[in-house]
JSON list of C-alpha atoms in Angstrom, two decimals:
[
{"chain": "A", "resi": 182, "resn": "GLY", "atom": "CA", "xyz": [2.66, 47.53, 13.34]},
{"chain": "A", "resi": 183, "resn": "GLY", "atom": "CA", "xyz": [0.54, 44.43, 13.42]},
{"chain": "A", "resi": 184, "resn": "ASP", "atom": "CA", "xyz": [-1.05, 44.94, 9.98]},
{"chain": "A", "resi": 185, "resn": "ASN", "atom": "CA", "xyz": [2.36, 44.81, 8.29]},
{"chain": "A", "resi": 186, "resn": "MET", "atom": "CA", "xyz": [3.02, 41.44, 9.87]},
{"chain": "A", "resi": 187, "resn": "ARG", "atom": "CA", "xyz": [-0.21, 40.06, 8.42]},
{"chain": "A", "resi": 188, "resn": "MET", "atom": "CA", "xyz": [0.68, 41.31, 4.93]},
{"chain": "A", "resi": 189, "resn": "ASP", "atom": "CA", "xyz": [4.02, 39.50, 5.16]},
{"chain": "A", "resi": 190, "resn": "ASP", "atom": "CA", "xyz": [2.20, 36.38, 6.35]},
{"chain": "A", "resi": 191, "resn": "GLY", "atom": "CA", "xyz": [-0.14, 36.67, 3.37]},
{"chain": "A", "resi": 192, "resn": "GLU", "atom": "CA", "xyz": [2.77, 36.83, 0.93]},
{"chain": "A", "resi": 193, "resn": "HIS", "atom": "CA", "xyz": [4.48, 33.93, 2.69]},
{"chain": "A", "resi": 194, "resn": "ILE", "atom": "CA", "xyz": [1.31, 31.83, 2.51]},
{"chain": "A", "resi": 195, "resn": "LYS", "atom": "CA", "xyz": [1.09, 32.59, -1.24]},
{"chain": "A", "resi": 196, "resn": "ASP", "atom": "CA", "xyz": [4.69, 31.39, -1.59]},
{"chain": "A", "resi": 197, "resn": "VAL", "atom": "CA", "xyz": [3.78, 28.06, 0.01]},
{"chain": "A", "resi": 198, "resn": "TYR", "atom": "CA", "xyz": [0.82, 27.67, -2.38]},
{"chain": "A", "resi": 199, "resn": "ALA", "atom": "CA", "xyz": [3.01, 28.60, -5.36]},
{"chain": "A", "resi": 200, "resn": "HIS", "atom": "CA", "xyz": [5.64, 25.99, -4.42]},
{"chain": "A", "resi": 201, "resn": "PHE", "atom": "CA", "xyz": [2.90, 23.41, -3.85]},
{"chain": "A", "resi": 202, "resn": "GLY", "atom": "CA", "xyz": [1.44, 24.23, -7.28]},
{"chain": "A", "resi": 203, "resn": "LEU", "atom": "CA", "xyz": [4.82, 23.89, -9.01]},
{"chain": "A", "resi": 204, "resn": "ALA", "atom": "CA", "xyz": [5.49, 20.56, -7.26]},
{"chain": "A", "resi": 205, "resn": "ALA", "atom": "CA", "xyz": [2.04, 19.23, -8.29]},
{"chain": "A", "resi": 206, "resn": "TYR", "atom": "CA", "xyz": [2.66, 20.40, -11.86]},
{"chain": "A", "resi": 207, "resn": "LEU", "atom": "CA", "xyz": [6.06, 18.67, -12.03]},
{"chain": "A", "resi": 208, "resn": "ALA", "atom": "CA", "xyz": [4.51, 15.45, -10.70]},
{"chain": "A", "resi": 209, "resn": "GLN", "atom": "CA", "xyz": [2.06, 15.62, -13.61]},
{"chain": "A", "resi": 210, "resn": "VAL", "atom": "CA", "xyz": [4.91, 16.26, -16.05]},
{"chain": "A", "resi": 211, "resn": "LEU", "atom": "CA", "xyz": [6.52, 13.07, -14.73]},
{"chain": "A", "resi": 212, "resn": "GLU", "atom": "CA", "xyz": [3.24, 11.16, -15.19]},
{"chain": "A", "resi": 213, "resn": "HIS", "atom": "CA", "xyz": [3.00, 12.44, -18.74]},
{"chain": "A", "resi": 214, "resn": "GLY", "atom": "CA", "xyz": [6.62, 11.43, -19.34]},
{"chain": "A", "resi": 215, "resn": "ILE", "atom": "CA", "xyz": [5.83, 7.86, -18.28]},
{"chain": "A", "resi": 216, "resn": "VAL", "atom": "CA", "xyz": [2.81, 7.69, -20.60]},
{"chain": "A", "resi": 217, "resn": "ASN", "atom": "CA", "xyz": [4.93, 9.07, -23.47]},
{"chain": "A", "resi": 218, "resn": "ALA", "atom": "CA", "xyz": [7.64, 6.50, -22.71]},
{"chain": "A", "resi": 219, "resn": "LEU", "atom": "CA", "xyz": [5.00, 3.75, -22.74]},
{"chain": "A", "resi": 220, "resn": "ALA", "atom": "CA", "xyz": [3.80, 4.93, -26.15]},
{"chain": "A", "resi": 221, "resn": "CYS", "atom": "CA", "xyz": [7.37, 4.46, -27.44]},
{"chain": "A", "resi": 222, "resn": "THR", "atom": "CA", "xyz": [8.09, 1.17, -25.69]},
{"chain": "A", "resi": 223, "resn": "ASP", "atom": "CA", "xyz": [4.69, -0.54, -25.88]},
{"chain": "A", "resi": 224, "resn": "LEU", "atom": "CA", "xyz": [2.09, 1.02, -28.18]},
{"chain": "A", "resi": 225, "resn": "ILE", "atom": "CA", "xyz": [4.17, 1.89, -31.25]},
{"chain": "A", "resi": 226, "resn": "PRO", "atom": "CA", "xyz": [6.14, -1.40, -31.40]},
{"chain": "A", "resi": 227, "resn": "ARG", "atom": "CA", "xyz": [2.81, -3.30, -31.10]},
{"chain": "A", "resi": 228, "resn": "CYS", "atom": "CA", "xyz": [1.20, -1.26, -33.88]},
{"chain": "A", "resi": 229, "resn": "VAL", "atom": "CA", "xyz": [3.97, -1.39, -36.47]},
{"chain": "A", "resi": 230, "resn": "GLY", "atom": "CA", "xyz": [2.74, -3.24, -39.54]},
{"chain": "A", "resi": 231, "resn": "ARG", "atom": "CA", "xyz": [-0.73, -3.70, -38.05]},
{"chain": "A", "resi": 232, "resn": "ILE", "atom": "CA", "xyz": [-2.11, -0.19, -38.48]},
{"chain": "A", "resi": 233, "resn": "LYS", "atom": "CA", "xyz": [-3.38, 0.49, -41.99]},
{"chain": "A", "resi": 234, "resn": "SER", "atom": "CA", "xyz": [-4.72, 4.05, -41.92]},
{"chain": "A", "resi": 235, "resn": "ARG", "atom": "CA", "xyz": [-4.03, 7.40, -40.30]},
{"chain": "A", "resi": 236, "resn": "LYS", "atom": "CA", "xyz": [-7.50, 7.33, -38.69]},
{"chain": "A", "resi": 237, "resn": "GLN", "atom": "CA", "xyz": [-6.86, 3.86, -37.22]},
{"chain": "A", "resi": 238, "resn": "TRP", "atom": "CA", "xyz": [-3.55, 5.12, -35.83]},
{"chain": "A", "resi": 239, "resn": "THR", "atom": "CA", "xyz": [-5.13, 8.28, -34.36]},
{"chain": "A", "resi": 240, "resn": "ASP", "atom": "CA", "xyz": [-7.92, 6.25, -32.72]},
{"chain": "A", "resi": 241, "resn": "GLU", "atom": "CA", "xyz": [-5.49, 3.69, -31.33]},
{"chain": "A", "resi": 242, "resn": "PHE", "atom": "CA", "xyz": [-3.12, 6.38, -30.02]},
{"chain": "A", "resi": 243, "resn": "SER", "atom": "CA", "xyz": [-5.93, 8.43, -28.41]},
{"chain": "A", "resi": 244, "resn": "ALA", "atom": "CA", "xyz": [-7.39, 5.36, -26.70]},
{"chain": "A", "resi": 245, "resn": "PHE", "atom": "CA", "xyz": [-3.95, 4.33, -25.43]},
{"chain": "A", "resi": 246, "resn": "MET", "atom": "CA", "xyz": [-3.09, 7.79, -24.06]},
{"chain": "A", "resi": 247, "resn": "GLN", "atom": "CA", "xyz": [-6.54, 8.30, -22.51]},
{"chain": "A", "resi": 248, "resn": "GLY", "atom": "CA", "xyz": [-6.49, 4.87, -20.88]},
{"chain": "A", "resi": 249, "resn": "HIS", "atom": "CA", "xyz": [-3.07, 5.47, -19.37]},
{"chain": "A", "resi": 250, "resn": "PHE", "atom": "CA", "xyz": [-3.78, 9.02, -18.18]},
{"chain": "A", "resi": 251, "resn": "GLU", "atom": "CA", "xyz": [-6.66, 7.59, -16.14]},
{"chain": "A", "resi": 252, "resn": "ARG", "atom": "CA", "xyz": [-4.30, 5.26, -14.26]},
{"chain": "A", "resi": 253, "resn": "PRO", "atom": "CA", "xyz": [-2.67, 6.28, -10.98]},
{"chain": "A", "resi": 254, "resn": "LEU", "atom": "CA", "xyz": [1.07, 7.00, -11.00]},
{"chain": "A", "resi": 255, "resn": "GLY", "atom": "CA", "xyz": [1.91, 3.78, -9.14]},
{"chain": "A", "resi": 256, "resn": "ALA", "atom": "CA", "xyz": [0.13, 1.69, -11.79]},
{"chain": "A", "resi": 257, "resn": "LEU", "atom": "CA", "xyz": [1.92, 3.59, -14.59]},
{"chain": "A", "resi": 258, "resn": "ILE", "atom": "CA", "xyz": [5.30, 2.90, -12.99]},
{"chain": "A", "resi": 259, "resn": "LYS", "atom": "CA", "xyz": [4.40, -0.80, -12.67]},
{"chain": "A", "resi": 260, "resn": "VAL", "atom": "CA", "xyz": [3.40, -1.04, -16.36]},
{"chain": "A", "resi": 261, "resn": "PHE", "atom": "CA", "xyz": [6.55, 0.82, -17.41]},
{"chain": "A", "resi": 262, "resn": "LYS", "atom": "CA", "xyz": [8.73, -1.63, -15.46]},
{"chain": "A", "resi": 263, "resn": "GLN", "atom": "CA", "xyz": [7.02, -4.52, -17.28]},
{"chain": "A", "resi": 264, "resn": "HIS", "atom": "CA", "xyz": [7.98, -3.07, -20.68]},
{"chain": "A", "resi": 265, "resn": "VAL", "atom": "CA", "xyz": [11.45, -1.72, -20.00]},
{"chain": "A", "resi": 266, "resn": "SER", "atom": "CA", "xyz": [14.29, -3.19, -18.00]},
{"chain": "A", "resi": 267, "resn": "THR", "atom": "CA", "xyz": [14.52, -0.30, -15.58]},
{"chain": "A", "resi": 268, "resn": "PRO", "atom": "CA", "xyz": [17.91, 0.53, -14.03]},
{"chain": "A", "resi": 269, "resn": "SER", "atom": "CA", "xyz": [17.77, 0.23, -10.23]},
{"chain": "A", "resi": 270, "resn": "GLY", "atom": "CA", "xyz": [18.60, 3.95, -9.88]},
{"chain": "A", "resi": 271, "resn": "LEU", "atom": "CA", "xyz": [15.54, 4.96, -11.90]},
{"chain": "A", "resi": 272, "resn": "GLU", "atom": "CA", "xyz": [13.39, 2.41, -10.09]},
{"chain": "A", "resi": 273, "resn": "GLN", "atom": "CA", "xyz": [14.44, 3.93, -6.76]},
{"chain": "A", "resi": 274, "resn": "THR", "atom": "CA", "xyz": [13.86, 7.51, -7.96]},
{"chain": "A", "resi": 275, "resn": "LEU", "atom": "CA", "xyz": [10.42, 6.63, -9.34]},
{"chain": "A", "resi": 276, "resn": "GLY", "atom": "CA", "xyz": [9.55, 4.93, -6.04]},
{"chain": "A", "resi": 277, "resn": "GLN", "atom": "CA", "xyz": [10.55, 8.07, -4.09]},
{"chain": "A", "resi": 278, "resn": "ALA", "atom": "CA", "xyz": [8.67, 10.29, -6.56]},
{"chain": "A", "resi": 279, "resn": "LEU", "atom": "CA", "xyz": [5.54, 8.16, -6.13]},
{"chain": "A", "resi": 280, "resn": "LYS", "atom": "CA", "xyz": [5.73, 8.39, -2.32]},
{"chain": "A", "resi": 281, "resn": "ARG", "atom": "CA", "xyz": [6.26, 12.15, -2.47]},
{"chain": "A", "resi": 282, "resn": "ARG", "atom": "CA", "xyz": [3.46, 12.65, -5.00]},
{"chain": "A", "resi": 283, "resn": "ASN", "atom": "CA", "xyz": [1.07, 10.67, -2.80]},
{"chain": "A", "resi": 284, "resn": "ILE", "atom": "CA", "xyz": [1.94, 12.86, 0.19]},
{"chain": "A", "resi": 285, "resn": "LEU", "atom": "CA", "xyz": [1.17, 15.98, -1.87]},
{"chain": "A", "resi": 286, "resn": "ALA", "atom": "CA", "xyz": [-2.02, 14.55, -3.34]},
{"chain": "A", "resi": 287, "resn": "HIS", "atom": "CA", "xyz": [-3.54, 13.19, -0.13]},
{"chain": "A", "resi": 288, "resn": "GLY", "atom": "CA", "xyz": [-3.94, 15.65, 2.71]},
{"chain": "A", "resi": 289, "resn": "TYR", "atom": "CA", "xyz": [-0.67, 17.59, 2.49]},
{"chain": "A", "resi": 290, "resn": "PHE", "atom": "CA", "xyz": [-2.11, 20.78, 4.01]},
{"chain": "A", "resi": 291, "resn": "ARG", "atom": "CA", "xyz": [-4.25, 18.92, 6.55]},
{"chain": "A", "resi": 292, "resn": "GLN", "atom": "CA", "xyz": [-1.17, 17.05, 7.81]},
{"chain": "A", "resi": 293, "resn": "ARG", "atom": "CA", "xyz": [0.78, 20.29, 8.09]},
{"chain": "A", "resi": 294, "resn": "ALA", "atom": "CA", "xyz": [-1.93, 22.50, 9.56]},
{"chain": "A", "resi": 295, "resn": "ALA", "atom": "CA", "xyz": [0.20, 23.37, 12.61]},
{"chain": "A", "resi": 296, "resn": "GLU", "atom": "CA", "xyz": [3.34, 24.18, 10.57]},
{"chain": "A", "resi": 297, "resn": "PHE", "atom": "CA", "xyz": [1.27, 26.31, 8.19]},
{"chain": "A", "resi": 298, "resn": "LEU", "atom": "CA", "xyz": [0.41, 28.69, 11.05]},
{"chain": "A", "resi": 299, "resn": "SER", "atom": "CA", "xyz": [3.98, 29.83, 11.76]},
{"chain": "A", "resi": 300, "resn": "PHE", "atom": "CA", "xyz": [6.62, 31.51, 9.62]},
{"chain": "A", "resi": 301, "resn": "ALA", "atom": "CA", "xyz": [9.22, 28.86, 10.52]},
{"chain": "A", "resi": 302, "resn": "GLY", "atom": "CA", "xyz": [6.74, 26.07, 9.75]},
{"chain": "A", "resi": 303, "resn": "ARG", "atom": "CA", "xyz": [5.93, 27.57, 6.35]},
{"chain": "A", "resi": 304, "resn": "GLU", "atom": "CA", "xyz": [9.67, 27.95, 5.62]},
{"chain": "A", "resi": 305, "resn": "ALA", "atom": "CA", "xyz": [10.08, 24.22, 6.32]},
{"chain": "A", "resi": 306, "resn": "MET", "atom": "CA", "xyz": [7.13, 23.48, 4.01]},
{"chain": "A", "resi": 307, "resn": "ILE", "atom": "CA", "xyz": [8.67, 25.57, 1.22]},
{"chain": "A", "resi": 308, "resn": "LYS", "atom": "CA", "xyz": [11.96, 23.71, 1.61]},
{"chain": "A", "resi": 309, "resn": "GLU", "atom": "CA", "xyz": [10.14, 20.37, 1.53]},
{"chain": "A", "resi": 310, "resn": "LEU", "atom": "CA", "xyz": [8.19, 21.41, -1.59]},
{"chain": "A", "resi": 311, "resn": "GLN", "atom": "CA", "xyz": [11.41, 22.54, -3.31]},
{"chain": "A", "resi": 312, "resn": "GLU", "atom": "CA", "xyz": [12.90, 19.10, -2.58]},
{"chain": "A", "resi": 313, "resn": "ALA", "atom": "CA", "xyz": [9.79, 17.50, -4.11]},
{"chain": "A", "resi": 314, "resn": "GLN", "atom": "CA", "xyz": [10.19, 19.68, -7.22]},
{"chain": "A", "resi": 315, "resn": "ARG", "atom": "CA", "xyz": [13.83, 18.60, -7.54]},
{"chain": "A", "resi": 316, "resn": "LEU", "atom": "CA", "xyz": [12.86, 14.94, -7.11]},
{"chain": "A", "resi": 317, "resn": "PHE", "atom": "CA", "xyz": [10.18, 15.10, -9.83]},
{"chain": "A", "resi": 318, "resn": "ARG", "atom": "CA", "xyz": [12.59, 16.89, -12.21]},
{"chain": "A", "resi": 319, "resn": "ASP", "atom": "CA", "xyz": [15.32, 14.31, -11.54]},
{"chain": "A", "resi": 320, "resn": "ALA", "atom": "CA", "xyz": [12.90, 11.41, -12.02]},
{"chain": "A", "resi": 321, "resn": "ASP", "atom": "CA", "xyz": [11.71, 12.90, -15.31]},
{"chain": "A", "resi": 322, "resn": "ALA", "atom": "CA", "xyz": [15.29, 13.39, -16.56]},
{"chain": "A", "resi": 323, "resn": "GLU", "atom": "CA", "xyz": [16.30, 9.81, -15.57]},
{"chain": "A", "resi": 324, "resn": "LEU", "atom": "CA", "xyz": [13.14, 8.45, -17.22]},
{"chain": "A", "resi": 325, "resn": "GLU", "atom": "CA", "xyz": [13.89, 10.37, -20.42]},
{"chain": "A", "resi": 326, "resn": "ALA", "atom": "CA", "xyz": [17.44, 8.98, -20.51]},
{"chain": "A", "resi": 327, "resn": "VAL", "atom": "CA", "xyz": [16.06, 5.42, -20.33]},
{"chain": "A", "resi": 328, "resn": "ALA", "atom": "CA", "xyz": [13.25, 6.09, -22.86]},
{"chain": "A", "resi": 329, "resn": "LYS", "atom": "CA", "xyz": [15.43, 7.96, -25.36]},
{"chain": "A", "resi": 330, "resn": "PRO", "atom": "CA", "xyz": [16.91, 4.90, -27.16]},
{"chain": "A", "resi": 331, "resn": "PHE", "atom": "CA", "xyz": [13.38, 3.48, -27.62]},
{"chain": "A", "resi": 332, "resn": "ARG", "atom": "CA", "xyz": [12.18, 6.85, -28.88]},
{"chain": "A", "resi": 333, "resn": "GLU", "atom": "CA", "xyz": [15.05, 7.08, -31.35]},
{"chain": "A", "resi": 334, "resn": "GLN", "atom": "CA", "xyz": [14.55, 3.48, -32.50]},
{"chain": "A", "resi": 335, "resn": "ILE", "atom": "CA", "xyz": [11.07, 4.41, -33.74]},
{"chain": "A", "resi": 336, "resn": "GLY", "atom": "CA", "xyz": [12.43, 7.54, -35.43]},
{"chain": "A", "resi": 337, "resn": "PHE", "atom": "CA", "xyz": [11.55, 10.08, -32.75]},
{"chain": "A", "resi": 338, "resn": "THR", "atom": "CA", "xyz": [14.92, 11.82, -32.58]},
{"chain": "A", "resi": 339, "resn": "ASP", "atom": "CA", "xyz": [15.52, 14.90, -30.42]},
{"chain": "A", "resi": 340, "resn": "ASP", "atom": "CA", "xyz": [15.15, 17.07, -33.53]},
{"chain": "A", "resi": 341, "resn": "ARG", "atom": "CA", "xyz": [11.79, 15.57, -34.42]},
{"chain": "A", "resi": 342, "resn": "LEU", "atom": "CA", "xyz": [10.67, 15.93, -30.84]},
{"chain": "A", "resi": 343, "resn": "LYS", "atom": "CA", "xyz": [11.70, 19.59, -30.82]},
{"chain": "A", "resi": 344, "resn": "THR", "atom": "CA", "xyz": [9.84, 20.20, -34.11]},
{"chain": "A", "resi": 345, "resn": "ALA", "atom": "CA", "xyz": [6.72, 18.45, -32.79]},
{"chain": "A", "resi": 346, "resn": "TYR", "atom": "CA", "xyz": [6.88, 20.49, -29.57]},
{"chain": "A", "resi": 347, "resn": "GLU", "atom": "CA", "xyz": [7.26, 23.78, -31.49]},
{"chain": "A", "resi": 348, "resn": "GLU", "atom": "CA", "xyz": [4.28, 22.81, -33.68]},
{"chain": "A", "resi": 349, "resn": "PHE", "atom": "CA", "xyz": [2.26, 22.02, -30.55]},
{"chain": "A", "resi": 350, "resn": "CYS", "atom": "CA", "xyz": [3.17, 25.42, -29.02]},
{"chain": "A", "resi": 351, "resn": "ARG", "atom": "CA", "xyz": [2.26, 27.23, -32.23]},
{"chain": "A", "resi": 352, "resn": "LYS", "atom": "CA", "xyz": [-1.16, 25.54, -32.32]},
{"chain": "A", "resi": 353, "resn": "ALA", "atom": "CA", "xyz": [-1.70, 26.23, -28.62]},
{"chain": "A", "resi": 354, "resn": "ARG", "atom": "CA", "xyz": [-0.94, 29.94, -29.12]},
{"chain": "A", "resi": 355, "resn": "ALA", "atom": "CA", "xyz": [-3.27, 30.09, -32.13]},
{"chain": "A", "resi": 356, "resn": "ASN", "atom": "CA", "xyz": [-6.09, 28.71, -29.98]},
{"chain": "A", "resi": 357, "resn": "CYS", "atom": "CA", "xyz": [-5.68, 31.37, -27.28]}
]
């Protein structure tokens, strides 16, 4: 009877939250991608020949990353466009991603309170959140394609990136 319906609603509500969580995570992956791209296109070229020690490099890198992670996505996109001639396709995708991220970050559930109450409304929300996930993934892939030549120019080939990532994962597991 009625109790069964509520259980289904509960599962459905969890699905909405899960899709929202994945979309928010992918937006952060995109943000991180922009900061990484800026490290390759701005920080490293500026530091070449100027940095004398590993400690100086580590300090400079940490300060750069920290400073950029504190900036909002819109500001990061603006800085990126100043350092890289951005193809209009990527510029458009980043603009859409920014709009979508802002919708998610500022009152998404408040603005959809009515939809959230019905099964059909929640289905529409799930579809919308899946579109957001796709948009953030696409933006990240397009960004990576533009950043890759810069990355490779400073010696960060795909192989080195893979090795660094595996090392990071190994350390992360060791700390668990």
